[in-house]
Amino acid sequence: MTLPRILVVSLGGTITMTTSAAGGITPTLTAEHLVASVPQLSSVASLEALTRFSLPGASLSIQNLTEVATLLKDRFAAGFDGAVVVQGTDTIEDTAFVLDLLTDGTHPVVVTGAMRGPQAAGADGPANILAAVTAAADRRLAGLGVVVVLNDEIHSARWVQKSHTGLTSAFTSPGTGCIGMVSEGRVELMMTPQRDIAPVKEALQHDSRVALVSLGLDEDGRLLPVLAELGYSGAVVEGMGAGHVPAGAAEAVARLATEMPVVLCTRVRAGRVFTKTYGFPGSEMDLIAKGAIPCGHLSAGKARLLLTLLLRSGASTDDIRQAFQPRGIAPATVSPKD
Ligand code: ASP
């Protein structure tokens, strides 16, 4: 039987980290080391192991991910059946989403990592790599978008969040749950995620930056007026509840929306930003009428990345509004004044 050809590309992360002379664990292991530590892989797939970066998750950039997306496209064109990206868990919820936006979904792409380093008791890296390769080798994952596999759970990049700093069960998809499992060496799919955000097709050309400002209790939004001066070309305002900020911050949001696209999100981990329920100053209806773009179900972090990619690809304000309007949600009845 011919085994599927799977690329395992390592970007670094805890899964590659060993104790350094200076103290603490730092990235040292290569993709070859990771693959060699899991002998069972040889009966699942024919692998190429490649080390692209050796960085902690927090130091990866959109430029790094653009290079990874190009690498994946090239390998798929050369006949690979799927790919596993191994990296730090700190940014998996971000990088998987960016890769989802930068790839066309024709082949399974699985992102994994580990919560415990390879020298720790109960290291989860080998099990995660085995499960990730098993998922990447399953053709049924093609077309479902990039997925994240840890702790034998399969999560859609669109929904997944890191929800604990230390547990091996850190990855959850608040509001939806995982889409499947890897169990007894096989992929078990429970649901198909709606791919409601279009991939970003245009090349990323600009170095646009998007600020993420959280407005909690008693905030007045005084950071907002300096964002343009600091060189930001877009902003995500993370409000409370269904997309609410204090009344005293509403005018600052309105002024900002005349200067740059402002996307309205919530700090609540599940459920979407409303569009037509609350009418008080600082409510979602007030902010949308003042020009803010509701983010749907996206977390503020993922909304920042989507807006960044759109701005870098030269999207117009209309394109941006469209991109944040998921297909599953009827359009808002409140229209912006401008
Ligand atoms: N704690 C992180 C990890 O699990 C560190 C990182 O993101 O590089 O990999």
mmCIF file of C-alpha atoms and ligand atoms in Angstrom:
data_model
loop_
_atom_site.group_PDB
_atom_site.id
_atom_site.type_symbol
_atom_site.label_atom_id
_atom_site.label_comp_id
_atom_site.label_asym_id
_atom_site.label_seq_id
_atom_site.Cartn_x
_atom_site.Cartn_y
_atom_site.Cartn_z
ATOM 1 C CA MET A 1 0.000 0.000 0.000
ATOM 2 C CA THR A 2 1.314 3.454 -0.886
ATOM 3 C CA LEU A 3 1.361 5.696 2.142
ATOM 4 C CA PRO A 4 0.236 9.340 1.856
ATOM 5 C CA ARG A 5 3.083 11.835 1.480
ATOM 6 C CA ILE A 6 3.039 14.286 4.343
ATOM 7 C CA LEU A 7 5.303 17.273 4.970
ATOM 8 C CA VAL A 8 6.165 17.929 8.629
ATOM 9 C CA VAL A 9 7.483 21.456 8.946
ATOM 10 C CA SER A 10 8.738 22.742 12.272
ATOM 11 C CA LEU A 11 8.661 26.397 13.307
ATOM 12 C CA GLY A 12 9.866 25.774 16.909
ATOM 13 C CA GLY A 13 7.867 25.938 20.152
ATOM 14 C CA THR A 14 7.872 23.957 23.406
ATOM 15 C CA ILE A 15 7.721 20.702 21.459
ATOM 16 C CA THR A 16 11.301 21.462 20.289
ATOM 17 C CA MET A 17 12.588 22.989 23.531
ATOM 18 C CA THR A 18 15.282 21.490 25.766
ATOM 19 C CA THR A 19 17.032 22.854 28.857
ATOM 20 C CA SER A 20 19.549 25.550 28.022
ATOM 21 C CA ALA A 21 22.746 26.376 29.913
ATOM 22 C CA ALA A 22 21.338 29.819 30.676
ATOM 23 C CA GLY A 23 18.244 28.301 32.351
ATOM 24 C CA GLY A 24 14.772 27.479 31.097
ATOM 25 C CA ILE A 25 13.901 25.596 27.947
ATOM 26 C CA THR A 26 14.587 27.017 24.478
ATOM 27 C CA PRO A 27 14.038 25.713 20.914
ATOM 28 C CA THR A 28 16.790 23.282 19.891
ATOM 29 C CA LEU A 29 15.244 20.173 18.282
ATOM 30 C CA THR A 30 14.695 19.909 14.543
ATOM 31 C CA ALA A 31 11.771 18.452 12.623
ATOM 32 C CA GLU A 32 13.950 15.388 11.972
ATOM 33 C CA HIS A 33 14.368 14.895 15.760
ATOM 34 C CA LEU A 34 10.605 15.195 16.293
ATOM 35 C CA VAL A 35 9.746 12.671 13.599
ATOM 36 C CA ALA A 36 12.454 10.257 14.765
ATOM 37 C CA SER A 37 10.954 10.244 18.276
ATOM 38 C CA VAL A 38 7.701 8.683 16.985
ATOM 39 C CA PRO A 39 8.481 5.317 15.312
ATOM 40 C CA GLN A 40 4.764 4.624 14.708
ATOM 41 C CA LEU A 41 4.751 7.367 12.046
ATOM 42 C CA SER A 42 6.391 5.058 9.516
ATOM 43 C CA SER A 43 3.183 3.039 9.210
ATOM 44 C CA VAL A 44 0.965 6.146 8.814
ATOM 45 C CA ALA A 45 2.688 8.250 6.171
ATOM 46 C CA SER A 46 5.755 8.782 4.065
ATOM 47 C CA LEU A 47 7.271 11.892 5.625
ATOM 48 C CA GLU A 48 9.546 14.737 4.725
ATOM 49 C CA ALA A 49 10.717 16.594 7.839
ATOM 50 C CA LEU A 50 11.784 20.194 7.410
ATOM 51 C CA THR A 51 12.852 22.800 9.941
ATOM 52 C CA ARG A 52 11.753 26.223 8.684
ATOM 53 C CA PHE A 53 12.153 28.273 11.880
ATOM 54 C CA SER A 54 13.268 27.598 15.422
ATOM 55 C CA LEU A 55 11.305 30.197 17.333
ATOM 56 C CA PRO A 56 8.982 30.456 20.309
ATOM 57 C CA GLY A 57 5.386 30.824 19.120
ATOM 58 C CA ALA A 58 5.205 34.433 20.314
ATOM 59 C CA SER A 59 8.004 35.483 17.945
ATOM 60 C CA LEU A 60 6.476 34.160 14.724
ATOM 61 C CA SER A 61 5.305 36.804 12.256
ATOM 62 C CA ILE A 62 2.806 37.119 9.425
ATOM 63 C CA GLN A 63 5.813 37.254 7.061
ATOM 64 C CA ASN A 64 6.998 33.868 8.455
ATOM 65 C CA LEU A 65 3.526 32.433 7.845
ATOM 66 C CA THR A 66 3.403 33.801 4.301
ATOM 67 C CA GLU A 67 6.610 31.845 3.655
ATOM 68 C CA VAL A 68 5.097 28.715 5.205
ATOM 69 C CA ALA A 69 1.942 29.094 3.074
ATOM 70 C CA THR A 70 4.101 29.343 -0.062
ATOM 71 C CA LEU A 71 6.110 26.285 1.009
ATOM 72 C CA LEU A 72 2.893 24.292 1.481
ATOM 73 C CA LYS A 73 1.505 25.341 -1.909
ATOM 74 C CA ASP A 74 4.786 24.313 -3.589
ATOM 75 C CA ARG A 75 4.874 20.925 -1.852
ATOM 76 C CA PHE A 76 1.214 20.223 -2.676
ATOM 77 C CA ALA A 77 1.911 21.115 -6.309
ATOM 78 C CA ALA A 78 4.831 18.638 -6.151
ATOM 79 C CA GLY A 79 2.536 15.814 -5.057
ATOM 80 C CA PHE A 80 2.368 15.944 -1.254
ATOM 81 C CA ASP A 81 -1.008 14.877 0.157
ATOM 82 C CA GLY A 82 -1.033 16.938 3.334
ATOM 83 C CA ALA A 83 1.077 18.899 5.803
ATOM 84 C CA VAL A 84 1.664 19.214 9.526
ATOM 85 C CA VAL A 85 2.969 22.495 10.915
ATOM 86 C CA VAL A 86 4.642 22.058 14.306
ATOM 87 C CA GLN A 87 5.057 25.151 16.437
ATOM 88 C CA GLY A 88 4.631 26.931 19.775
ATOM 89 C CA THR A 89 1.189 26.652 21.272
ATOM 90 C CA ASP A 90 1.131 30.304 22.380
ATOM 91 C CA THR A 91 0.136 31.441 18.897
ATOM 92 C CA ILE A 92 -1.475 28.352 17.353
ATOM 93 C CA GLU A 93 -4.924 29.978 17.483
ATOM 94 C CA ASP A 94 -3.463 32.866 15.446
ATOM 95 C CA THR A 95 -1.141 31.082 13.038
ATOM 96 C CA ALA A 96 -3.638 28.365 12.140
ATOM 97 C CA PHE A 97 -6.179 31.101 11.325
ATOM 98 C CA VAL A 98 -3.659 33.042 9.214
ATOM 99 C CA LEU A 99 -2.666 29.867 7.344
ATOM 100 C CA ASP A 100 -6.361 29.158 6.828
ATOM 101 C CA LEU A 101 -6.748 32.596 5.219
ATOM 102 C CA LEU A 102 -3.613 32.210 3.088
ATOM 103 C CA THR A 103 -4.218 28.706 1.713
ATOM 104 C CA ASP A 104 -6.997 27.421 -0.518
ATOM 105 C CA GLY A 105 -7.894 24.338 1.509
ATOM 106 C CA THR A 106 -7.326 21.791 -1.251
ATOM 107 C CA HIS A 107 -5.132 19.634 1.017
ATOM 108 C CA PRO A 108 -5.282 18.837 4.735
ATOM 109 C CA VAL A 109 -3.154 21.253 6.789
ATOM 110 C CA VAL A 110 -2.825 20.452 10.486
ATOM 111 C CA VAL A 111 -1.126 22.618 13.106
ATOM 112 C CA THR A 112 0.151 21.027 16.300
ATOM 113 C CA GLY A 113 2.556 21.584 19.184
ATOM 114 C CA ALA A 114 2.991 20.487 22.774
ATOM 115 C CA MET A 115 2.159 21.867 26.169
ATOM 116 C CA ARG A 116 5.058 19.986 27.819
ATOM 117 C CA GLY A 117 8.658 19.982 26.614
ATOM 118 C CA PRO A 118 10.250 16.746 25.392
ATOM 119 C CA GLN A 119 12.186 16.301 28.675
ATOM 120 C CA ALA A 120 9.091 16.706 30.885
ATOM 121 C CA ALA A 121 7.334 13.713 32.423
ATOM 122 C CA GLY A 122 4.303 12.938 30.288
ATOM 123 C CA ALA A 123 5.545 14.967 27.319
ATOM 124 C CA ASP A 124 2.640 15.291 24.896
ATOM 125 C CA GLY A 125 4.649 16.142 21.760
ATOM 126 C CA PRO A 126 5.012 12.606 20.325
ATOM 127 C CA ALA A 127 1.309 11.787 20.751
ATOM 128 C CA ASN A 128 0.339 15.119 19.206
ATOM 129 C CA ILE A 129 2.621 14.604 16.193
ATOM 130 C CA LEU A 130 1.236 11.108 15.635
ATOM 131 C CA ALA A 131 -2.352 12.358 15.828
ATOM 132 C CA ALA A 132 -1.556 15.353 13.609
ATOM 133 C CA VAL A 133 0.070 13.211 10.897
ATOM 134 C CA THR A 134 -2.850 10.773 11.087
ATOM 135 C CA ALA A 135 -5.234 13.694 10.496
ATOM 136 C CA ALA A 136 -3.128 15.205 7.687
ATOM 137 C CA ALA A 137 -3.107 11.813 5.952
ATOM 138 C CA ASP A 138 -6.917 11.689 5.904
ATOM 139 C CA ARG A 139 -8.296 13.098 2.629
ATOM 140 C CA ARG A 140 -11.612 13.895 4.282
ATOM 141 C CA LEU A 141 -9.931 16.874 5.941
ATOM 142 C CA ALA A 142 -9.287 18.504 2.548
ATOM 143 C CA GLY A 143 -11.726 21.369 2.107
ATOM 144 C CA LEU A 144 -12.455 21.745 5.829
ATOM 145 C CA GLY A 145 -9.847 24.465 6.270
ATOM 146 C CA VAL A 146 -6.756 24.395 8.450
ATOM 147 C CA VAL A 147 -7.246 22.406 11.645
ATOM 148 C CA VAL A 148 -5.439 22.234 14.979
ATOM 149 C CA VAL A 149 -4.804 18.827 16.532
ATOM 150 C CA LEU A 150 -3.702 18.470 20.165
ATOM 151 C CA ASN A 151 -4.790 16.095 22.892
ATOM 152 C CA ASP A 152 -6.365 13.894 20.169
ATOM 153 C CA GLU A 153 -8.946 16.597 19.396
ATOM 154 C CA ILE A 154 -9.401 18.202 15.979
ATOM 155 C CA HIS A 155 -10.347 21.882 16.083
ATOM 156 C CA SER A 156 -11.179 24.267 13.244
ATOM 157 C CA ALA A 157 -8.662 27.140 12.961
ATOM 158 C CA ARG A 158 -11.635 29.465 12.675
ATOM 159 C CA TRP A 159 -12.808 28.722 16.229
ATOM 160 C CA VAL A 160 -9.923 27.311 18.254
ATOM 161 C CA GLN A 161 -8.514 29.183 21.241
ATOM 162 C CA LYS A 162 -5.814 28.415 23.791
ATOM 163 C CA SER A 163 -7.816 28.304 26.996
ATOM 164 C CA HIS A 164 -5.243 27.251 29.606
ATOM 165 C CA THR A 165 -1.583 28.102 30.161
ATOM 166 C CA GLY A 166 -0.444 24.635 31.182
ATOM 167 C CA LEU A 167 -2.865 21.770 30.652
ATOM 168 C CA THR A 168 -2.446 19.323 27.779
ATOM 169 C CA SER A 169 -6.184 19.911 27.200
ATOM 170 C CA ALA A 170 -5.531 23.656 26.695
ATOM 171 C CA PHE A 171 -7.173 23.898 23.268
ATOM 172 C CA THR A 172 -10.917 24.443 23.061
ATOM 173 C CA SER A 173 -13.365 25.876 20.562
ATOM 174 C CA PRO A 174 -15.714 27.941 22.730
ATOM 175 C CA GLY A 175 -19.243 27.975 21.396
ATOM 176 C CA THR A 176 -18.779 25.096 18.950
ATOM 177 C CA GLY A 177 -16.527 22.362 20.345
ATOM 178 C CA CYS A 178 -14.011 20.332 18.385
ATOM 179 C CA ILE A 179 -14.970 18.998 14.956
ATOM 180 C CA GLY A 180 -13.529 15.529 15.501
ATOM 181 C CA MET A 181 -11.062 13.270 17.264
ATOM 182 C CA VAL A 182 -8.189 10.959 16.483
ATOM 183 C CA SER A 183 -9.087 7.695 18.127
ATOM 184 C CA GLU A 184 -7.463 4.259 17.846
ATOM 185 C CA GLY A 185 -5.294 5.595 15.039
ATOM 186 C CA ARG A 186 -8.193 6.849 12.940
ATOM 187 C CA VAL A 187 -9.863 10.179 12.320
ATOM 188 C CA GLU A 188 -13.415 10.423 13.588
ATOM 189 C CA LEU A 189 -15.209 13.482 12.189
ATOM 190 C CA MET A 190 -18.213 14.710 14.136
ATOM 191 C CA MET A 191 -19.059 17.858 12.155
ATOM 192 C CA THR A 192 -18.052 19.970 9.195
ATOM 193 C CA PRO A 193 -17.115 23.576 9.955
ATOM 194 C CA GLN A 194 -18.747 26.297 7.860
ATOM 195 C CA ARG A 195 -15.945 28.052 5.955
ATOM 196 C CA ASP A 196 -17.624 31.431 6.221
ATOM 197 C CA ILE A 197 -14.579 33.650 5.749
ATOM 198 C CA ALA A 198 -13.070 33.811 2.278
ATOM 199 C CA PRO A 199 -9.323 33.203 1.886
ATOM 200 C CA VAL A 200 -7.241 36.330 1.249
ATOM 201 C CA LYS A 201 -6.251 35.821 -2.388
ATOM 202 C CA GLU A 202 -4.270 38.998 -3.115
ATOM 203 C CA ALA A 203 -0.555 39.171 -2.326
ATOM 204 C CA LEU A 204 0.308 40.918 0.932
ATOM 205 C CA GLN A 205 2.108 44.085 -0.071
ATOM 206 C CA HIS A 206 1.709 46.690 2.597
ATOM 207 C CA ASP A 207 3.078 46.711 6.131
ATOM 208 C CA SER A 208 -0.264 47.741 7.645
ATOM 209 C CA ARG A 209 -0.571 47.437 11.420
ATOM 210 C CA VAL A 210 -3.802 46.934 13.355
ATOM 211 C CA ALA A 211 -4.124 47.952 17.007
ATOM 212 C CA LEU A 212 -6.179 45.891 19.428
ATOM 213 C CA VAL A 213 -7.601 47.989 22.262
ATOM 214 C CA SER A 214 -9.682 46.400 25.004
ATOM 215 C CA LEU A 215 -12.210 48.740 26.595
ATOM 216 C CA GLY A 216 -13.354 47.386 29.957
ATOM 217 C CA LEU A 217 -15.037 48.847 32.998
ATOM 218 C CA ASP A 218 -14.487 52.604 33.410
ATOM 219 C CA GLU A 219 -12.287 52.962 30.297
ATOM 220 C CA ASP A 220 -12.597 56.260 28.403
ATOM 221 C CA GLY A 221 -10.787 55.255 25.190
ATOM 222 C CA ARG A 222 -7.995 57.812 25.541
ATOM 223 C CA LEU A 223 -5.574 55.573 23.625
ATOM 224 C CA LEU A 224 -7.717 55.705 20.485
ATOM 225 C CA PRO A 225 -6.906 59.257 19.266
ATOM 226 C CA VAL A 226 -3.172 58.501 19.022
ATOM 227 C CA LEU A 227 -3.449 55.313 16.968
ATOM 228 C CA ALA A 228 -3.270 57.016 13.542
ATOM 229 C CA GLU A 229 -0.273 59.078 14.678
ATOM 230 C CA LEU A 230 1.444 55.868 15.807
ATOM 231 C CA GLY A 231 1.103 54.472 12.288
ATOM 232 C CA TYR A 232 -1.832 52.104 12.732
ATOM 233 C CA SER A 233 -4.129 51.802 9.738
ATOM 234 C CA GLY A 234 -6.865 49.765 11.410
ATOM 235 C CA ALA A 235 -8.146 48.995 14.884
ATOM 236 C CA VAL A 236 -10.023 46.308 16.743
ATOM 237 C CA VAL A 237 -11.992 47.516 19.737
ATOM 238 C CA GLU A 238 -12.639 44.685 22.154
ATOM 239 C CA GLY A 239 -15.726 45.623 24.112
ATOM 240 C CA MET A 240 -17.773 43.820 26.728
ATOM 241 C CA GLY A 241 -20.852 41.622 26.471
ATOM 242 C CA ALA A 242 -22.499 41.692 23.053
ATOM 243 C CA GLY A 243 -20.117 44.452 21.885
ATOM 244 C CA HIS A 244 -20.418 47.319 24.350
ATOM 245 C CA VAL A 245 -18.034 50.016 25.555
ATOM 246 C CA PRO A 246 -18.535 52.632 28.298
ATOM 247 C CA ALA A 247 -20.637 55.609 27.136
ATOM 248 C CA GLY A 248 -17.649 57.883 27.752
ATOM 249 C CA ALA A 249 -15.586 55.983 25.164
ATOM 250 C CA ALA A 250 -18.212 55.948 22.383
ATOM 251 C CA GLU A 251 -17.189 59.281 20.805
ATOM 252 C CA ALA A 252 -13.526 58.211 20.710
ATOM 253 C CA VAL A 253 -14.586 55.059 18.817
ATOM 254 C CA ALA A 254 -16.701 57.206 16.452
ATOM 255 C CA ARG A 255 -13.800 59.590 15.716
ATOM 256 C CA LEU A 256 -11.452 56.668 15.139
ATOM 257 C CA ALA A 257 -13.912 55.136 12.651
ATOM 258 C CA THR A 258 -13.579 58.300 10.524
ATOM 259 C CA GLU A 259 -9.806 57.739 10.389
ATOM 260 C CA MET A 260 -9.484 53.978 9.819
ATOM 261 C CA PRO A 261 -11.541 50.748 9.747
ATOM 262 C CA VAL A 262 -12.621 49.883 13.296
ATOM 263 C CA VAL A 263 -13.820 46.349 14.003
ATOM 264 C CA LEU A 264 -15.956 45.777 17.077
ATOM 265 C CA CYS A 265 -15.379 42.542 19.036
ATOM 266 C CA THR A 266 -16.124 41.292 22.511
ATOM 267 C CA ARG A 267 -13.937 40.005 25.317
ATOM 268 C CA VAL A 268 -16.543 37.247 25.895
ATOM 269 C CA ARG A 269 -15.044 33.973 24.633
ATOM 270 C CA ALA A 270 -18.139 32.658 22.805
ATOM 271 C CA GLY A 271 -21.147 34.126 20.997
ATOM 272 C CA ARG A 272 -21.164 36.850 18.380
ATOM 273 C CA VAL A 273 -21.251 40.617 18.629
ATOM 274 C CA PHE A 274 -24.876 41.737 18.330
ATOM 275 C CA THR A 275 -26.033 44.231 15.716
ATOM 276 C CA LYS A 276 -29.574 45.309 16.537
ATOM 277 C CA THR A 277 -30.498 44.830 20.179
ATOM 278 C CA TYR A 278 -29.067 47.501 22.510
ATOM 279 C CA GLY A 279 -29.543 51.214 21.895
ATOM 280 C CA PHE A 280 -27.698 52.931 24.779
ATOM 281 C CA PRO A 281 -24.602 55.118 24.179
ATOM 282 C CA GLY A 282 -21.657 52.764 23.730
ATOM 283 C CA SER A 283 -23.939 49.864 22.724
ATOM 284 C CA GLU A 284 -23.385 47.785 19.603
ATOM 285 C CA MET A 285 -26.148 49.670 17.726
ATOM 286 C CA ASP A 286 -24.622 53.018 18.700
ATOM 287 C CA LEU A 287 -21.077 51.960 17.678
ATOM 288 C CA ILE A 288 -22.211 50.371 14.400
ATOM 289 C CA ALA A 289 -24.165 53.546 13.567
ATOM 290 C CA LYS A 290 -20.946 55.462 14.279
ATOM 291 C CA GLY A 291 -19.058 53.337 11.710
ATOM 292 C CA ALA A 292 -17.715 50.337 13.655
ATOM 293 C CA ILE A 293 -17.802 46.975 11.836
ATOM 294 C CA PRO A 294 -19.174 44.099 13.955
ATOM 295 C CA CYS A 295 -16.850 41.086 13.920
ATOM 296 C CA GLY A 296 -19.443 38.305 14.003
ATOM 297 C CA HIS A 297 -18.114 35.367 16.011
ATOM 298 C CA LEU A 298 -14.413 36.095 15.595
ATOM 299 C CA SER A 299 -12.276 36.575 18.677
ATOM 300 C CA ALA A 300 -10.552 39.956 18.891
ATOM 301 C CA GLY A 301 -7.201 38.299 18.170
ATOM 302 C CA LYS A 302 -8.449 36.589 15.011
ATOM 303 C CA ALA A 303 -10.286 39.783 13.945
ATOM 304 C CA ARG A 304 -7.003 41.726 14.274
ATOM 305 C CA LEU A 305 -5.294 39.199 12.006
ATOM 306 C CA LEU A 306 -8.086 39.192 9.403
ATOM 307 C CA LEU A 307 -8.119 42.999 9.287
ATOM 308 C CA THR A 308 -4.307 43.065 9.048
ATOM 309 C CA LEU A 309 -4.278 40.646 6.095
ATOM 310 C CA LEU A 310 -7.074 42.550 4.360
ATOM 311 C CA LEU A 311 -5.275 45.884 4.750
ATOM 312 C CA ARG A 312 -1.974 44.351 3.637
ATOM 313 C CA SER A 313 -3.685 42.970 0.536
ATOM 314 C CA GLY A 314 -5.101 46.391 -0.348
ATOM 315 C CA ALA A 315 -8.771 45.648 0.463
ATOM 316 C CA SER A 316 -11.228 48.546 0.254
ATOM 317 C CA THR A 317 -13.518 49.519 3.154
ATOM 318 C CA ASP A 318 -16.373 47.729 1.367
ATOM 319 C CA ASP A 319 -14.263 44.569 1.003
ATOM 320 C CA ILE A 320 -13.470 44.762 4.712
ATOM 321 C CA ARG A 321 -17.129 45.119 5.690
ATOM 322 C CA GLN A 322 -17.960 42.194 3.435
ATOM 323 C CA ALA A 323 -15.189 40.019 4.901
ATOM 324 C CA PHE A 324 -16.517 40.487 8.431
ATOM 325 C CA GLN A 325 -20.056 39.645 7.369
ATOM 326 C CA PRO A 326 -20.195 35.863 7.826
ATOM 327 C CA ARG A 327 -22.577 34.074 5.505
ATOM 328 C CA GLY A 328 -24.493 32.533 8.382
ATOM 329 C CA ILE A 329 -25.623 35.902 9.770
ATOM 330 C CA ALA A 330 -28.248 38.152 8.180
ATOM 331 C CA PRO A 331 -27.008 41.717 7.494
ATOM 332 C CA ALA A 332 -27.399 44.307 10.276
ATOM 333 C CA THR A 333 -30.421 46.587 9.987
ATOM 334 C CA VAL A 334 -28.441 49.558 11.354
ATOM 335 C CA SER A 335 -26.405 51.269 8.635
ATOM 336 C CA PRO A 336 -23.384 53.472 9.346
ATOM 337 C CA LYS A 337 -23.979 57.249 9.096
ATOM 338 C CA ASP A 338 -20.996 57.854 6.787
HETATM 339 N N1 ASP B 1 4.225 27.538 25.686
HETATM 340 C C1 ASP B 1 4.575 27.611 24.333
HETATM 341 C C2 ASP B 1 4.443 26.273 23.626
HETATM 342 O O1 ASP B 1 3.667 25.497 24.081
HETATM 343 C C3 ASP B 1 5.804 28.317 23.997
HETATM 344 C C4 ASP B 1 5.702 28.729 22.560
HETATM 345 O O2 ASP B 1 4.621 29.067 22.123
HETATM 346 O O3 ASP B 1 6.706 28.689 21.868
HETATM 347 O O4 ASP B 1 5.064 25.959 22.663
#
